[in-house]
mmCIF file of C-alpha atoms in Angstrom:
data_model
loop_
_atom_site.group_PDB
_atom_site.id
_atom_site.type_symbol
_atom_site.label_atom_id
_atom_site.label_comp_id
_atom_site.label_asym_id
_atom_site.label_seq_id
_atom_site.Cartn_x
_atom_site.Cartn_y
_atom_site.Cartn_z
ATOM 1 C CA MET A 281 0.000 0.000 0.000
ATOM 2 C CA LYS A 282 2.789 2.417 0.920
ATOM 3 C CA ARG A 283 4.553 1.625 -2.360
ATOM 4 C CA ILE A 284 1.453 2.467 -4.356
ATOM 5 C CA ILE A 285 1.092 5.834 -2.580
ATOM 6 C CA VAL A 286 4.781 6.658 -3.166
ATOM 7 C CA VAL A 287 4.476 5.723 -6.864
ATOM 8 C CA LEU A 288 1.350 7.892 -7.247
ATOM 9 C CA ILE A 289 3.086 10.860 -5.567
ATOM 10 C CA VAL A 290 6.110 10.489 -7.883
ATOM 11 C CA ILE A 291 3.844 10.336 -10.943
ATOM 12 C CA VAL A 292 1.883 13.415 -9.834
ATOM 13 C CA LEU A 293 5.072 15.400 -9.130
ATOM 14 C CA SER A 294 6.661 14.426 -12.424
ATOM 15 C CA CYS A 295 3.532 15.497 -14.331
ATOM 16 C CA GLN A 296 3.485 18.867 -12.578
ATOM 17 C CA LYS A 297 7.095 19.601 -13.505
ATOM 18 C CA LYS A 298 6.404 18.868 -17.174
ATOM 19 C CA LYS A 299 3.443 21.221 -17.186
ATOM 20 C CA GLU A 300 5.498 24.028 -15.627
ATOM 21 C CA LYS A 301 8.274 23.600 -18.157
ATOM 22 C CA SER A 302 5.981 23.510 -21.151
ATOM 23 C CA SER A 303 3.854 26.452 -20.008
ATOM 24 C CA GLY A 304 6.999 28.426 -19.137
ATOM 25 C CA TYR A 305 8.424 27.738 -22.571
ATOM 26 C CA VAL A 306 5.213 28.786 -24.287
ATOM 27 C CA ARG A 307 5.000 31.902 -22.121
ATOM 28 C CA ALA A 308 8.622 32.844 -22.924
ATOM 29 C CA THR A 309 8.055 32.319 -26.649
ATOM 30 C CA LEU A 310 4.891 34.413 -26.652
ATOM 31 C CA THR A 311 6.640 37.172 -24.710
ATOM 32 C CA ASP A 312 9.564 37.219 -27.158
ATOM 33 C CA THR A 313 7.211 37.332 -30.131
ATOM 34 C CA ALA A 314 5.149 40.135 -28.621
ATOM 35 C CA MET A 315 8.286 42.130 -27.824
ATOM 36 C CA ASN A 316 9.530 41.810 -31.399
ATOM 37 C CA VAL A 317 6.221 42.858 -32.930
ATOM 38 C CA TYR A 318 5.279 45.670 -30.548
ATOM 39 C CA SER A 319 8.702 46.928 -29.536
ATOM 40 C CA PRO A 320 8.687 50.638 -28.690
ATOM 41 C CA GLN A 321 12.206 50.832 -30.091
ATOM 42 C CA SER A 322 10.949 49.905 -33.565
ATOM 43 C CA SER A 323 8.277 52.629 -33.438
ATOM 44 C CA TYR A 324 10.922 55.162 -32.357
ATOM 45 C CA GLU A 325 13.091 54.127 -35.288
ATOM 46 C CA MET A 326 10.167 54.620 -37.683
ATOM 47 C CA VAL A 327 9.600 58.159 -36.380
ATOM 48 C CA LYS A 328 13.314 58.971 -36.570
ATOM 49 C CA THR A 329 13.487 57.634 -40.125
ATOM 50 C CA LYS A 330 10.629 59.964 -41.094
ATOM 51 C CA TYR A 331 12.830 62.926 -40.162
ATOM 52 C CA LEU A 332 16.062 61.557 -41.608
ATOM 53 C CA LYS A 333 14.748 60.459 -44.999
ATOM 54 C CA ASN A 334 16.274 62.464 -47.787
ATOM 55 C CA ASP A 335 13.539 64.833 -48.921
ATOM 56 C CA SER A 336 14.171 67.241 -51.738
ATOM 57 C CA LEU A 337 15.058 70.233 -49.589
ATOM 58 C CA SER A 338 15.202 72.449 -52.663
ATOM 59 C CA ASP A 339 11.388 72.258 -52.805
ATOM 60 C CA TYR A 340 10.996 73.660 -49.286
ATOM 61 C CA PRO A 341 10.094 77.378 -49.187
ATOM 62 C CA VAL A 342 11.762 77.723 -45.779
ATOM 63 C CA LYS A 343 15.299 76.625 -44.973
ATOM 64 C CA ILE A 344 16.266 75.760 -41.383
ATOM 65 C CA ILE A 345 19.590 77.473 -40.729
ATOM 66 C CA SER A 346 20.159 76.346 -37.147
ATOM 67 C CA THR A 347 18.544 74.571 -34.215
ATOM 68 C CA LYS A 348 19.541 74.949 -30.591
ATOM 69 C CA LEU A 349 18.388 73.493 -27.281
ATOM 70 C CA PHE A 350 18.903 75.689 -24.228
ATOM 71 C CA LYS A 351 17.749 75.841 -20.617
ATOM 72 C CA ASN A 352 14.784 77.932 -19.628
ATOM 73 C CA GLN A 353 15.521 81.041 -17.534
ATOM 74 C CA TYR A 354 13.101 80.042 -14.789
ATOM 75 C CA SER A 355 13.538 76.240 -14.679
ATOM 76 C CA THR A 356 15.814 73.378 -15.714
ATOM 77 C CA PHE A 357 13.596 72.403 -18.648
ATOM 78 C CA LYS A 358 14.882 72.996 -22.167
ATOM 79 C CA ASN A 359 13.471 75.062 -25.013
ATOM 80 C CA ILE A 360 14.259 74.900 -28.713
ATOM 81 C CA ARG A 361 15.294 77.805 -30.941
ATOM 82 C CA LEU A 362 14.861 77.532 -34.700
ATOM 83 C CA THR A 363 16.533 79.991 -37.047
ATOM 84 C CA PHE A 364 15.185 79.880 -40.573
ATOM 85 C CA LYS A 365 15.169 81.739 -43.883
ATOM 86 C CA ASN A 366 12.459 82.377 -46.468
ATOM 87 C CA VAL A 367 13.991 80.951 -49.658
ATOM 88 C CA SER A 368 10.817 81.295 -51.727
ATOM 89 C CA ARG A 369 9.788 84.237 -53.915
ATOM 90 C CA LYS A 370 6.639 84.937 -51.869
ATOM 91 C CA ASN A 371 5.930 86.656 -48.561
ATOM 92 C CA ILE A 372 5.114 84.253 -45.711
ATOM 93 C CA HIS A 373 2.449 84.725 -43.014
ATOM 94 C CA ALA A 374 2.722 81.467 -41.042
ATOM 95 C CA ILE A 375 4.902 78.364 -40.774
ATOM 96 C CA LYS A 376 4.273 75.073 -39.001
ATOM 97 C CA PHE A 377 7.492 73.371 -37.896
ATOM 98 C CA GLN A 378 8.185 69.869 -36.599
ATOM 99 C CA TRP A 379 11.330 68.473 -34.993
ATOM 100 C CA TYR A 380 12.797 65.335 -33.480
ATOM 101 C CA THR A 381 15.104 65.310 -30.424
ATOM 102 C CA GLU A 382 17.058 62.621 -28.599
ATOM 103 C CA ASN A 383 18.551 62.253 -25.138
ATOM 104 C CA ALA A 384 22.113 61.196 -24.218
ATOM 105 C CA LEU A 385 21.240 57.509 -24.718
ATOM 106 C CA ALA A 386 20.161 58.118 -28.342
ATOM 107 C CA GLU A 387 16.526 57.506 -27.345
ATOM 108 C CA PRO A 388 13.668 59.900 -28.094
ATOM 109 C CA SER A 389 13.619 62.644 -25.470
ATOM 110 C CA ASN A 390 10.647 63.519 -23.345
ATOM 111 C CA LEU A 391 8.901 66.644 -24.563
ATOM 112 C CA ARG A 392 5.685 68.386 -23.590
ATOM 113 C CA SER A 393 3.622 65.599 -25.147
ATOM 114 C CA PHE A 394 3.548 62.428 -23.061
ATOM 115 C CA PHE A 395 2.457 60.242 -25.981
ATOM 116 C CA ASN A 396 4.904 61.363 -28.698
ATOM 117 C CA ARG A 397 8.416 61.012 -27.350
ATOM 118 C CA GLY A 398 11.073 62.837 -29.330
ATOM 119 C CA GLU A 399 8.682 64.411 -31.803
ATOM 120 C CA SER A 400 7.054 67.821 -31.475
ATOM 121 C CA SER A 401 5.813 70.775 -33.499
ATOM 122 C CA GLY A 402 5.241 74.501 -33.319
ATOM 123 C CA LEU A 403 3.546 77.342 -35.159
ATOM 124 C CA TYR A 404 5.304 80.552 -36.189
ATOM 125 C CA THR A 405 3.124 83.465 -37.254
ATOM 126 C CA ALA A 406 4.437 86.747 -38.542
ATOM 127 C CA ASP A 407 3.003 89.855 -40.071
ATOM 128 C CA LEU A 408 5.224 89.265 -43.057
ATOM 129 C CA LEU A 409 8.425 87.321 -43.686
ATOM 130 C CA LYS A 410 9.808 88.668 -46.937
ATOM 131 C CA PRO A 411 11.826 86.623 -49.428
ATOM 132 C CA GLY A 412 15.466 86.234 -48.420
ATOM 133 C CA LYS A 413 14.832 87.356 -44.817
ATOM 134 C CA THR A 414 15.944 85.349 -41.801
ATOM 135 C CA SER A 415 13.986 84.992 -38.574
ATOM 136 C CA SER A 416 14.186 83.055 -35.332
ATOM 137 C CA VAL A 417 11.586 81.596 -32.965
ATOM 138 C CA ILE A 418 11.738 79.944 -29.534
ATOM 139 C CA PHE A 419 9.375 77.144 -28.561
ATOM 140 C CA GLU A 420 8.960 76.015 -24.953
ATOM 141 C CA GLU A 421 9.422 72.260 -25.002
ATOM 142 C CA PHE A 422 9.598 71.528 -21.268
ATOM 143 C CA SER A 423 12.107 68.735 -21.913
ATOM 144 C CA SER A 424 14.170 67.448 -19.023
ATOM 145 C CA ASP A 425 16.457 65.133 -20.993
ATOM 146 C CA ALA A 426 16.837 66.416 -24.589
ATOM 147 C CA LYS A 427 20.491 66.609 -25.636
ATOM 148 C CA ARG A 428 20.373 67.174 -29.396
ATOM 149 C CA VAL A 429 18.007 68.027 -32.204
ATOM 150 C CA ILE A 430 18.224 65.326 -34.859
ATOM 151 C CA ALA A 431 16.150 67.130 -37.483
ATOM 152 C CA ALA A 432 13.782 70.071 -37.852
ATOM 153 C CA ARG A 433 11.764 71.149 -40.852
ATOM 154 C CA PRO A 434 8.738 73.138 -41.944
ATOM 155 C CA TYR A 435 5.749 71.031 -42.905
ATOM 156 C CA GLU A 436 3.214 73.709 -43.806
ATOM 157 C CA VAL A 437 3.684 77.283 -45.020
ATOM 158 C CA VAL A 438 0.968 79.881 -45.618
ATOM 159 C CA PHE A 439 1.884 82.621 -48.087
ATOM 160 C CA SER A 440 0.525 86.176 -48.139
ATOM 161 C CA ASP A 441 -1.384 85.507 -51.371
ATOM 162 C CA GLY A 442 -3.422 82.787 -49.601
ATOM 163 C CA THR A 443 -1.668 79.768 -51.116
ATOM 164 C CA LYS A 444 -0.285 76.954 -48.980
ATOM 165 C CA TRP A 445 2.706 74.664 -49.275
ATOM 166 C CA TYR A 446 2.915 71.396 -47.310
ATOM 167 C CA ILE A 447 4.749 68.088 -47.312
ATOM 168 C CA LYS A 448 2.614 65.470 -49.014
ATOM 169 C CA ASN A 449 1.916 62.030 -47.510
ATOM 170 C CA GLN A 450 3.080 63.084 -44.074
ATOM 171 C CA SER A 451 1.566 62.678 -40.598
ATOM 172 C CA TYR A 452 1.577 65.742 -38.375
ATOM 173 C CA LEU A 453 1.220 66.672 -34.761
ATOM 174 C CA ASP A 454 -1.293 69.512 -34.993
ATOM 175 C CA ILE A 455 -2.955 68.318 -31.796
ATOM 176 C CA TYR A 456 0.123 69.362 -29.827
ATOM 177 C CA LEU A 457 0.918 72.498 -31.798
ATOM 178 C CA ILE A 458 2.588 75.296 -29.808
ATOM 179 C CA LYS A 459 1.885 78.818 -30.869
ATOM 180 C CA ARG A 460 4.545 81.464 -30.585
#
């Protein structure tokens, strides 16, 4: 009788170990697959690629001359300064800009938008920006870890004659648009 009980206990214990191993293996495989498909790193790379792809910059009516991150006067958060030039033949009334920033670890930095790390936008309005003129604008980004601006560009320009220029087939961040 004792032998039968011992044999049953051994069989039950050996079956439980097999179940744990198989379920652990399946769980690990599913986790690895999910991480590869839904990796935040891959989405960050897609956003970064959008800014780094080689657009025909000669078609842009506004040329970005310089970008600079600097600390706010009243806090440790950083702002961004864009210096740009009207390279078109028309007067400009408004420009929508977008930019991408990274932190020291080459990851997208935190900006004022919690959902879009590294990517932000801003609106510049002027009475008139004449052809060939240079201007500068500061946007408050409230970033605590941004170290460098990877790319900045205009994505929509409104001219004084009422016409608009914009990048085609592009997604924008108008929800989070900062006005000057």
